[in-house]
Amino acid sequence: MASSVRPNQIFRNINAKIAAIPMVLTAMVVFVGCTIWTVVYSFTNSKLLPKLDFVGMAQYERLWASRRWLISIENLAIYGICSLIFSFVVGFMLAALMDQKIRFENTFRTIILYPFALSFVVTGLVWQWILNPEFGVQNVVRSMGFTEFTFDPLYDAQIVIYGILIAGLWQGTGFIMVIMLAGLRGIDTDIWKASRVDGIPKWKTYLFVVIPMMRPVFITALVLISAGIVKVYDLVIAQTNGGPGIASEVPAKYVMDTMFRNQNLGQGFAASTMMLVSVLVILIPWAYLEFGGRKNDK
């Protein structure tokens, strides 16, 4: 019985499968092939042009001995942790507010989501102007009489990464809100009716009933946010270009500068490989939770 069914499943939608072959081959060559190529050449002494002059782990040892790389990792960790926390908290709170069927919901949702339609370069330039002490927030507040007020995060090496974080949250939180709102709208209304009948406070319903039911939504949001964190580059270039000094360096900028400005491909490939490892650390648990967990449930 099984042998007679299996051929039918293989040849089902055969035209669509044949049409997908070019895209599959392209993905295999471009993504998988280039990834393997990058990893291989990260163990070489390639400079301006790639060459198979293997030097073992020397590029990685040099990478982790670089103060600039360590600062970029520290900045990415700060930006990533804060971005995850605030994106989830603010995004969910905004989604919960929108889910109350408030007046002008469509207008508010559009306004909050609008920054996501902008490029990171535009967002970075806008917030560079807003945070500029000469004509931004600091200047406006001082013009109101608070002459001692100071707010110039992009010019303070100790907190510059938080200035970049503000711009990132402004742009991305609306998108997370939409994802959360879609998850909330998928919750059965009978759950809310039952909680009201039982006299359960709304916050407890959210915490112990709604949020656990939205697990797939949270996992999807986690992957999207994490992917954006690892490859953050445009905001830094537009706002600070890595300054003051190297205080706002991030791994993606380190890779670009090393490969194209310093013409050290081997070092850039090593840094790129470390970024790939960080992405795999995110994707593998997600894949297990999404697919392995479902198999276990069955």
Coordinates of C-alpha atoms in Angstrom, one line a residue:
M1 CA 0.0 0.0 0.0
A2 CA 2.8 2.4 1.0
S3 CA 4.8 1.7 -2.2
S4 CA 1.8 2.5 -4.4
V5 CA 1.2 5.9 -2.6
R6 CA 4.9 7.0 -2.6
P7 CA 5.3 7.5 -6.4
N8 CA 2.1 9.6 -6.5
Q9 CA 3.6 11.9 -3.8
I10 CA 6.9 12.2 -5.6
F11 CA 5.3 13.2 -8.9
R12 CA 2.6 15.4 -7.4
N13 CA 2.8 19.0 -8.7
I14 CA 5.7 17.8 -11.0
N15 CA 5.5 21.0 -13.2
A16 CA 5.9 23.3 -10.2
K17 CA 8.9 21.2 -9.0
I18 CA 10.5 21.3 -12.4
A19 CA 10.0 25.1 -12.5
A20 CA 11.7 25.5 -9.1
I21 CA 14.9 23.6 -10.2
P22 CA 16.7 26.8 -11.5
M23 CA 16.0 28.7 -8.3
V24 CA 17.1 25.7 -6.2
L25 CA 20.3 25.4 -8.2
T26 CA 20.9 29.2 -8.0
A27 CA 20.4 29.1 -4.2
M28 CA 22.8 26.1 -3.9
V29 CA 25.5 27.8 -6.0
V30 CA 25.2 31.4 -4.8
F31 CA 24.4 30.9 -1.1
V32 CA 25.8 27.5 -0.2
G33 CA 28.7 27.7 -2.7
C34 CA 29.8 31.2 -1.7
T35 CA 29.5 30.4 2.0
I36 CA 31.8 27.4 1.6
W37 CA 34.2 29.5 -0.5
T38 CA 34.3 32.3 2.2
V39 CA 35.0 29.8 4.9
V40 CA 37.8 28.1 3.0
Y41 CA 39.5 31.4 2.1
S42 CA 39.3 32.6 5.7
F43 CA 42.1 30.1 6.4
T44 CA 44.3 31.8 3.8
N45 CA 46.6 34.8 3.6
S46 CA 44.5 36.5 0.9
K47 CA 45.1 40.2 0.5
L48 CA 43.9 42.2 -2.5
L49 CA 42.9 39.0 -4.4
P50 CA 42.0 35.6 -3.1
K51 CA 44.8 33.0 -3.2
L52 CA 45.1 29.5 -1.7
D53 CA 47.9 30.3 0.7
F54 CA 46.8 28.5 3.8
V55 CA 47.9 29.9 7.1
G56 CA 45.7 27.8 9.4
M57 CA 44.0 29.7 12.2
A58 CA 46.2 32.7 11.9
Q59 CA 43.5 35.0 10.6
Y60 CA 41.2 34.1 13.5
E61 CA 43.9 34.6 16.1
R62 CA 44.7 38.0 14.5
L63 CA 41.0 38.8 14.5
W64 CA 40.4 38.1 18.2
A65 CA 43.5 39.9 19.1
S66 CA 42.2 43.1 17.4
R67 CA 40.8 45.7 19.8
R68 CA 38.6 47.1 17.0
W69 CA 36.9 43.7 16.5
L70 CA 36.4 43.2 20.3
I71 CA 34.8 46.6 20.5
S72 CA 32.5 45.7 17.6
I73 CA 31.5 42.5 19.3
E74 CA 30.8 44.4 22.6
N75 CA 28.7 47.0 20.7
L76 CA 26.8 44.2 18.9
A77 CA 26.0 42.5 22.2
I78 CA 24.8 45.7 23.8
Y79 CA 22.7 46.7 20.7
G80 CA 21.4 43.1 20.3
I81 CA 20.3 42.5 23.9
C82 CA 18.7 46.0 24.3
S83 CA 17.0 45.7 20.8
L84 CA 15.6 42.3 21.6
I85 CA 14.2 43.4 25.0
F86 CA 12.7 46.7 23.9
S87 CA 11.4 45.4 20.5
F88 CA 9.5 42.6 22.2
V89 CA 8.2 44.7 25.1
V90 CA 7.3 47.8 23.2
G91 CA 6.0 45.9 20.2
F92 CA 3.8 43.7 22.3
M93 CA 2.4 46.5 24.3
L94 CA 1.6 48.5 21.2
A95 CA 0.0 45.4 19.7
A96 CA -2.1 44.8 22.8
L97 CA -3.2 48.4 22.7
M98 CA -4.2 48.2 19.0
D99 CA -6.1 44.9 19.7
Q100 CA -8.5 46.9 21.9
K101 CA -10.3 48.1 18.8
I102 CA -9.5 51.7 19.5
R103 CA -10.7 54.5 17.3
F104 CA -8.6 55.4 14.3
E105 CA -6.7 52.2 14.7
N106 CA -5.7 52.1 11.0
T107 CA -4.3 55.6 11.2
F108 CA -2.2 54.8 14.3
R109 CA -1.0 51.5 12.9
T110 CA 0.1 53.2 9.7
I111 CA 1.9 56.0 11.6
I112 CA 3.8 53.5 13.8
L113 CA 4.6 51.2 10.9
Y114 CA 5.7 54.0 8.6
P115 CA 9.4 54.2 9.8
F116 CA 9.8 50.6 8.7
A117 CA 9.2 51.7 5.1
L118 CA 12.3 54.0 5.3
S119 CA 15.8 52.7 4.5
F120 CA 18.3 52.5 7.3
V121 CA 20.4 55.2 5.7
V122 CA 17.4 57.6 5.8
T123 CA 16.6 56.6 9.3
G124 CA 20.2 57.1 10.4
L125 CA 20.5 60.5 8.8
V126 CA 17.2 61.7 10.4
W127 CA 18.3 60.6 13.8
Q128 CA 21.7 62.1 13.3
W129 CA 20.0 65.4 12.9
I130 CA 17.6 64.8 15.8
L131 CA 20.5 63.9 18.2
N132 CA 22.8 66.6 17.0
P133 CA 23.5 68.9 20.0
E134 CA 23.7 72.0 17.9
F135 CA 20.2 71.9 16.4
G136 CA 18.6 68.7 17.7
V137 CA 16.9 67.7 21.0
Q138 CA 19.6 69.3 23.1
N139 CA 19.3 72.7 21.4
V140 CA 15.5 72.6 21.6
V141 CA 15.4 71.9 25.3
R142 CA 18.1 74.5 26.0
S143 CA 16.1 77.1 24.1
M144 CA 13.2 76.5 26.5
G145 CA 15.4 77.6 29.4
F146 CA 17.1 74.4 30.5
T147 CA 20.6 75.6 29.7
E148 CA 22.3 72.8 31.6
F149 CA 20.5 70.0 29.7
T150 CA 22.9 67.7 27.8
F151 CA 21.8 65.0 25.3
D152 CA 24.4 64.2 22.7
P153 CA 24.8 60.4 22.6
L154 CA 26.3 60.3 19.2
Y155 CA 29.3 62.4 20.4
D156 CA 29.9 60.5 23.6
A157 CA 32.0 57.3 23.2
Q158 CA 30.5 55.8 26.3
I159 CA 26.9 55.8 25.1
V160 CA 27.1 56.2 21.3
I161 CA 25.8 52.7 20.7
Y162 CA 22.6 53.7 22.6
G163 CA 22.1 56.6 20.2
I164 CA 22.2 54.1 17.3
L165 CA 19.8 51.8 19.3
I166 CA 17.2 54.6 19.5
A167 CA 17.2 54.9 15.7
G168 CA 17.0 51.1 15.3
L169 CA 14.1 50.8 17.7
W170 CA 12.2 53.7 16.0
Q171 CA 12.4 51.9 12.7
G172 CA 11.8 48.3 13.6
T173 CA 9.4 48.3 16.6
G174 CA 6.4 49.0 14.3
F175 CA 7.1 45.9 12.3
I176 CA 7.3 43.8 15.4
M177 CA 4.0 45.4 16.6
V178 CA 2.3 44.2 13.3
I179 CA 3.6 40.7 13.8
M180 CA 2.4 40.6 17.4
L181 CA -1.0 42.1 16.4
A182 CA -1.5 39.4 13.8
G183 CA -0.8 36.8 16.5
L184 CA -3.3 38.5 18.9
R185 CA -6.0 38.7 16.3
G186 CA -5.6 34.9 15.8
I187 CA -6.5 34.2 19.5
D188 CA -10.0 32.8 19.9
T189 CA -12.4 35.4 21.3
D190 CA -13.9 32.7 23.5
I191 CA -10.7 32.8 25.6
W192 CA -11.3 36.4 26.5
K193 CA -14.9 35.8 27.2
A194 CA -14.1 32.9 29.5
S195 CA -11.4 35.0 31.4
R196 CA -14.0 37.8 32.0
V197 CA -16.6 35.3 33.2
D198 CA -14.1 33.8 35.6
G199 CA -12.9 37.2 36.8
I200 CA -9.3 36.7 35.7
P201 CA -7.4 40.0 35.4
K202 CA -6.5 40.9 31.9
W203 CA -2.8 41.0 32.6
K204 CA -2.9 37.4 33.9
T205 CA -4.7 36.3 30.8
Y206 CA -2.0 37.8 28.7
L207 CA 0.8 36.4 30.8
F208 CA -0.4 32.8 31.3
V209 CA -2.7 32.2 28.4
V210 CA -2.2 34.5 25.4
I211 CA 1.6 34.7 25.4
P212 CA 2.2 30.9 25.6
M213 CA -0.3 30.5 22.7
M214 CA 1.7 33.0 20.6
R215 CA 4.9 31.0 20.9
P216 CA 5.3 30.6 17.0
V217 CA 4.8 34.4 16.6
F218 CA 7.5 35.2 19.2
I219 CA 9.9 32.7 17.6
T220 CA 9.4 34.3 14.2
A221 CA 9.9 37.8 15.6
L222 CA 13.0 36.6 17.4
V223 CA 14.6 35.3 14.2
L224 CA 13.7 38.5 12.3
I225 CA 15.1 40.8 15.0
S226 CA 18.2 38.7 15.5
A227 CA 19.0 38.7 11.7
G228 CA 18.7 42.4 11.7
I229 CA 21.0 42.8 14.7
V230 CA 23.8 40.7 13.2
K231 CA 23.9 42.6 10.0
V232 CA 23.4 46.1 11.4
Y233 CA 25.6 48.4 9.2
D234 CA 23.6 51.1 7.5
L235 CA 22.6 52.9 10.7
V236 CA 26.1 53.0 12.0
I237 CA 27.5 54.4 8.6
A238 CA 24.7 57.0 8.4
Q239 CA 24.9 58.2 12.0
T240 CA 28.5 57.9 13.2
N241 CA 30.6 56.0 10.6
G242 CA 32.0 54.1 13.5
G243 CA 32.9 57.1 15.6
P244 CA 33.8 58.8 17.8
G245 CA 37.0 57.0 17.0
I246 CA 36.1 53.3 16.9
A247 CA 33.5 53.6 19.7
S248 CA 30.5 52.5 17.5
E249 CA 32.2 49.8 15.4
V250 CA 30.1 46.8 14.5
P251 CA 31.1 43.5 12.9
A252 CA 29.5 44.2 9.5
K253 CA 31.5 47.5 9.3
Y254 CA 34.6 45.7 10.4
V255 CA 34.2 43.2 7.5
M256 CA 33.6 45.9 4.9
D257 CA 36.5 48.1 6.0
T258 CA 38.9 45.2 6.2
M259 CA 38.0 43.7 2.8
F260 CA 37.7 46.9 0.7
R261 CA 39.5 49.6 2.5
N262 CA 42.4 47.6 4.0
Q263 CA 42.4 45.1 1.2
N264 CA 42.8 42.2 3.5
L265 CA 40.4 39.5 2.2
G266 CA 41.6 36.7 4.5
Q267 CA 40.9 38.8 7.6
G268 CA 37.5 39.9 6.2
F269 CA 36.6 36.3 5.4
A270 CA 37.4 35.3 8.9
A271 CA 35.2 38.0 10.4
S272 CA 32.4 37.0 8.0
T273 CA 32.7 33.4 9.1
M274 CA 32.4 34.5 12.7
M275 CA 29.2 36.4 11.8
L276 CA 27.9 33.3 10.0
V277 CA 28.5 31.3 13.2
S278 CA 26.5 33.8 15.2
V279 CA 23.6 33.4 12.7
L280 CA 23.7 29.6 12.9
V281 CA 23.6 29.9 16.7
I282 CA 20.2 31.7 16.2
L283 CA 18.9 29.6 13.3
I284 CA 19.6 26.1 14.7
P285 CA 17.6 26.6 18.0
W286 CA 14.8 28.2 15.9
A287 CA 14.7 25.3 13.5
Y288 CA 14.6 22.8 16.4
L289 CA 11.8 24.7 18.1
E290 CA 9.8 25.0 14.9
F291 CA 10.3 21.6 13.4
G292 CA 11.9 19.3 16.0
G293 CA 9.4 20.4 18.6
R294 CA 6.4 19.6 16.4
K295 CA 7.7 16.1 15.7
N296 CA 8.1 15.4 19.4
D297 CA 4.6 16.6 20.0
K298 CA 3.4 14.1 17.4

